[in-house]
C-alpha positions as MATLAB code, in Angstrom:
seq = 'MKKISLLIFLAPIMLMAQENPLDIFRPLENYVWYAEGEWGDGSLFKQEISFEFSLNNKIVKVQSMGFTNKEQTEYGLRNHGIRQYDEKSKKIKFWEFDVFGGLTEGTVEANGNNLIYKYDYGGTLVTEMWIYISEGSYGFIIGIYENDTWKQTFLKTEFNGKMK';
ca = [
       4.052    3.143   -7.486;
       1.896    4.923   -4.890;
       4.951    5.398   -2.647;
       6.894    7.093   -5.461;
       3.963    9.373   -6.292;
       3.584   10.325   -2.649;
       7.307   11.047   -2.360;
       7.235   13.232   -5.482;
       4.238   15.098   -4.060;
       5.760   15.590   -0.590;
       9.325   16.470   -1.648;
       8.630   20.171   -2.388;
       6.652   20.528    0.827;
       9.478   18.964    2.863;
      12.034   21.232    1.196;
       9.950   24.327    1.966;
       9.630   23.237    5.590;
      13.395   23.153    6.078;
      14.553   26.147    8.053;
      17.084   28.575    6.715;
      20.048   28.647    9.171;
      20.211   32.423    8.619;
      16.790   32.750   10.269;
      18.697   33.323   13.533;
      19.043   36.922   12.261;
      15.281   37.404   11.669;
      14.693   39.082   15.072;
      17.308   41.699   14.109;
      15.882   42.719   10.730;
      13.510   45.682   10.420;
      15.360   47.458   13.242;
      18.272   49.824   13.524;
      20.276   48.720   16.576;
      21.934   51.403   18.732;
      24.583   50.954   21.404;
      26.977   53.132   23.352;
      29.563   52.115   25.879;
      33.165   52.218   26.901;
      35.952   49.859   25.885;
      38.217   48.428   28.566;
      40.870   51.026   27.683;
      38.409   53.863   28.334;
      37.755   54.785   24.689;
      34.177   55.292   23.541;
      32.077   52.754   21.685;
      29.130   53.999   19.645;
      27.485   51.979   16.917;
      24.325   51.676   14.798;
      23.742   48.395   12.983;
      21.109   47.244   10.498;
      20.516   43.763    9.051;
      18.950   42.983    5.680;
      18.267   39.630    4.026;
      19.313   39.500    0.364;
      19.857   37.163   -2.601;
      16.735   35.094   -1.924;
      17.605   34.825    1.784;
      21.014   33.269    1.031;
      22.937   36.108    2.722;
      22.383   38.748    5.354;
      23.882   42.165    4.646;
      24.963   44.183    7.662;
      25.760   47.870    7.723;
      27.397   49.524   10.738;
      27.848   53.167   11.596;
      30.560   54.076   14.060;
      33.718   56.100   14.550;
      35.627   56.335   11.278;
      38.943   57.691   12.549;
      41.365   56.646   15.294;
      40.732   59.886   17.214;
      36.999   59.050   17.403;
      35.965   62.501   16.232;
      34.285   61.424   12.982;
      31.180   59.254   12.867;
      29.817   57.564    9.751;
      29.677   54.368    7.731;
      32.254   52.082    9.347;
      31.561   48.498    8.229;
      29.823   46.431    5.591;
      29.264   42.831    6.578;
      27.983   39.608    5.073;
      26.551   36.548    6.841;
      26.237   33.330    4.819;
      25.498   29.706    5.591;
      28.325   27.512    4.251;
      26.968   24.163    3.094;
      30.388   22.464    3.256;
      31.188   23.289    6.878;
      27.525   23.484    7.982;
      28.331   26.790    9.725;
      27.285   30.384    9.354;
      30.293   32.421    8.317;
      30.704   36.169    8.461;
      32.917   38.797    6.865;
      33.183   42.410    8.096;
      34.919   44.930    5.851;
      35.827   48.166    7.642;
      36.636   51.737    6.670;
      40.281   51.196    7.676;
      40.741   48.511    5.006;
      40.496   45.629    7.466;
      38.614   42.364    7.195;
      37.341   40.369   10.150;
      35.974   36.903    9.453;
      34.679   34.104   11.589;
      31.599   32.081   12.460;
      28.214   32.759   14.038;
      26.065   30.324   15.952;
      22.870   30.529   17.946;
      22.361   29.424   21.517;
      18.635   29.851   22.043;
      17.946   33.491   21.166;
      21.573   34.483   21.707;
      24.030   34.992   18.843;
      27.674   34.046   19.309;
      30.337   35.379   16.956;
      33.814   33.817   17.087;
      36.866   35.111   15.245;
      40.606   35.517   15.373;
      41.648   39.096   16.051;
      45.393   39.591   15.946;
      46.076   36.082   17.219;
      43.432   36.193   19.969;
      40.225   34.130   19.737;
      37.527   36.725   20.399;
      33.856   36.143   21.114;
      31.049   38.648   20.592;
      27.759   37.705   22.119;
      24.331   39.219   21.492;
      22.369   38.154   24.582;
      18.604   38.313   24.142;
      16.875   40.443   26.783;
      13.543   41.158   25.073;
      12.219   42.053   21.637;
      14.222   45.126   20.693;
      16.924   44.678   23.333;
      20.118   42.605   23.493;
      23.024   42.633   25.900;
      26.329   42.818   24.031;
      29.683   41.533   25.255;
      33.034   41.294   23.475;
      35.857   39.375   25.094;
      37.525   36.041   25.587;
      34.955   33.338   26.303;
      36.059   29.822   27.208;
      34.170   26.917   28.752;
      31.000   29.004   29.225;
      32.956   31.649   31.175;
      34.147   35.151   30.300;
      37.910   35.072   30.942;
      38.303   38.704   29.864;
      35.784   41.358   28.843;
      36.717   44.129   26.404;
      33.262   45.724   26.127;
      29.905   45.242   27.796;
      26.871   47.271   26.750;
      23.361   46.892   25.320;
      21.895   47.202   21.818;
      18.410   48.683   21.611;
      16.454   48.436   18.387;
      14.201   51.021   16.800;
      11.852   49.909   14.029;
      12.875   51.145   10.568;
];
């Protein structure tokens, strides 16, 4: 009887102690992240991203500002994204809806303080990596990443965060 009472008492505490897999995004919240760079084809990359936990920490909402036309002459709201932990697959999934009507979806995982996004883009398995440098600074690489090696790099720059 004492064992059952102890279990009933400890169960809520144990449940509260379990980490939320989405906590990998905690270092990114409360900042607006800025980056500029150049794609491999020479076109400009400019983006501002913010992360916000929502729905009792069950999702992370992401908003991105960037170029909103192919000519890269207009800058504004470019993407709305969602990050969610999927209980069935035990993976963090993401969806990015863009101003052009597109949808990019894939998975996110952590490797230490680094975030690794993987997704199919037009038949190519693409990796985006946020590489922790320091609080408020991440290296950012998009390309083809296989066996811990960048086979091809499409973009390499840095995101710097400013507190909201």
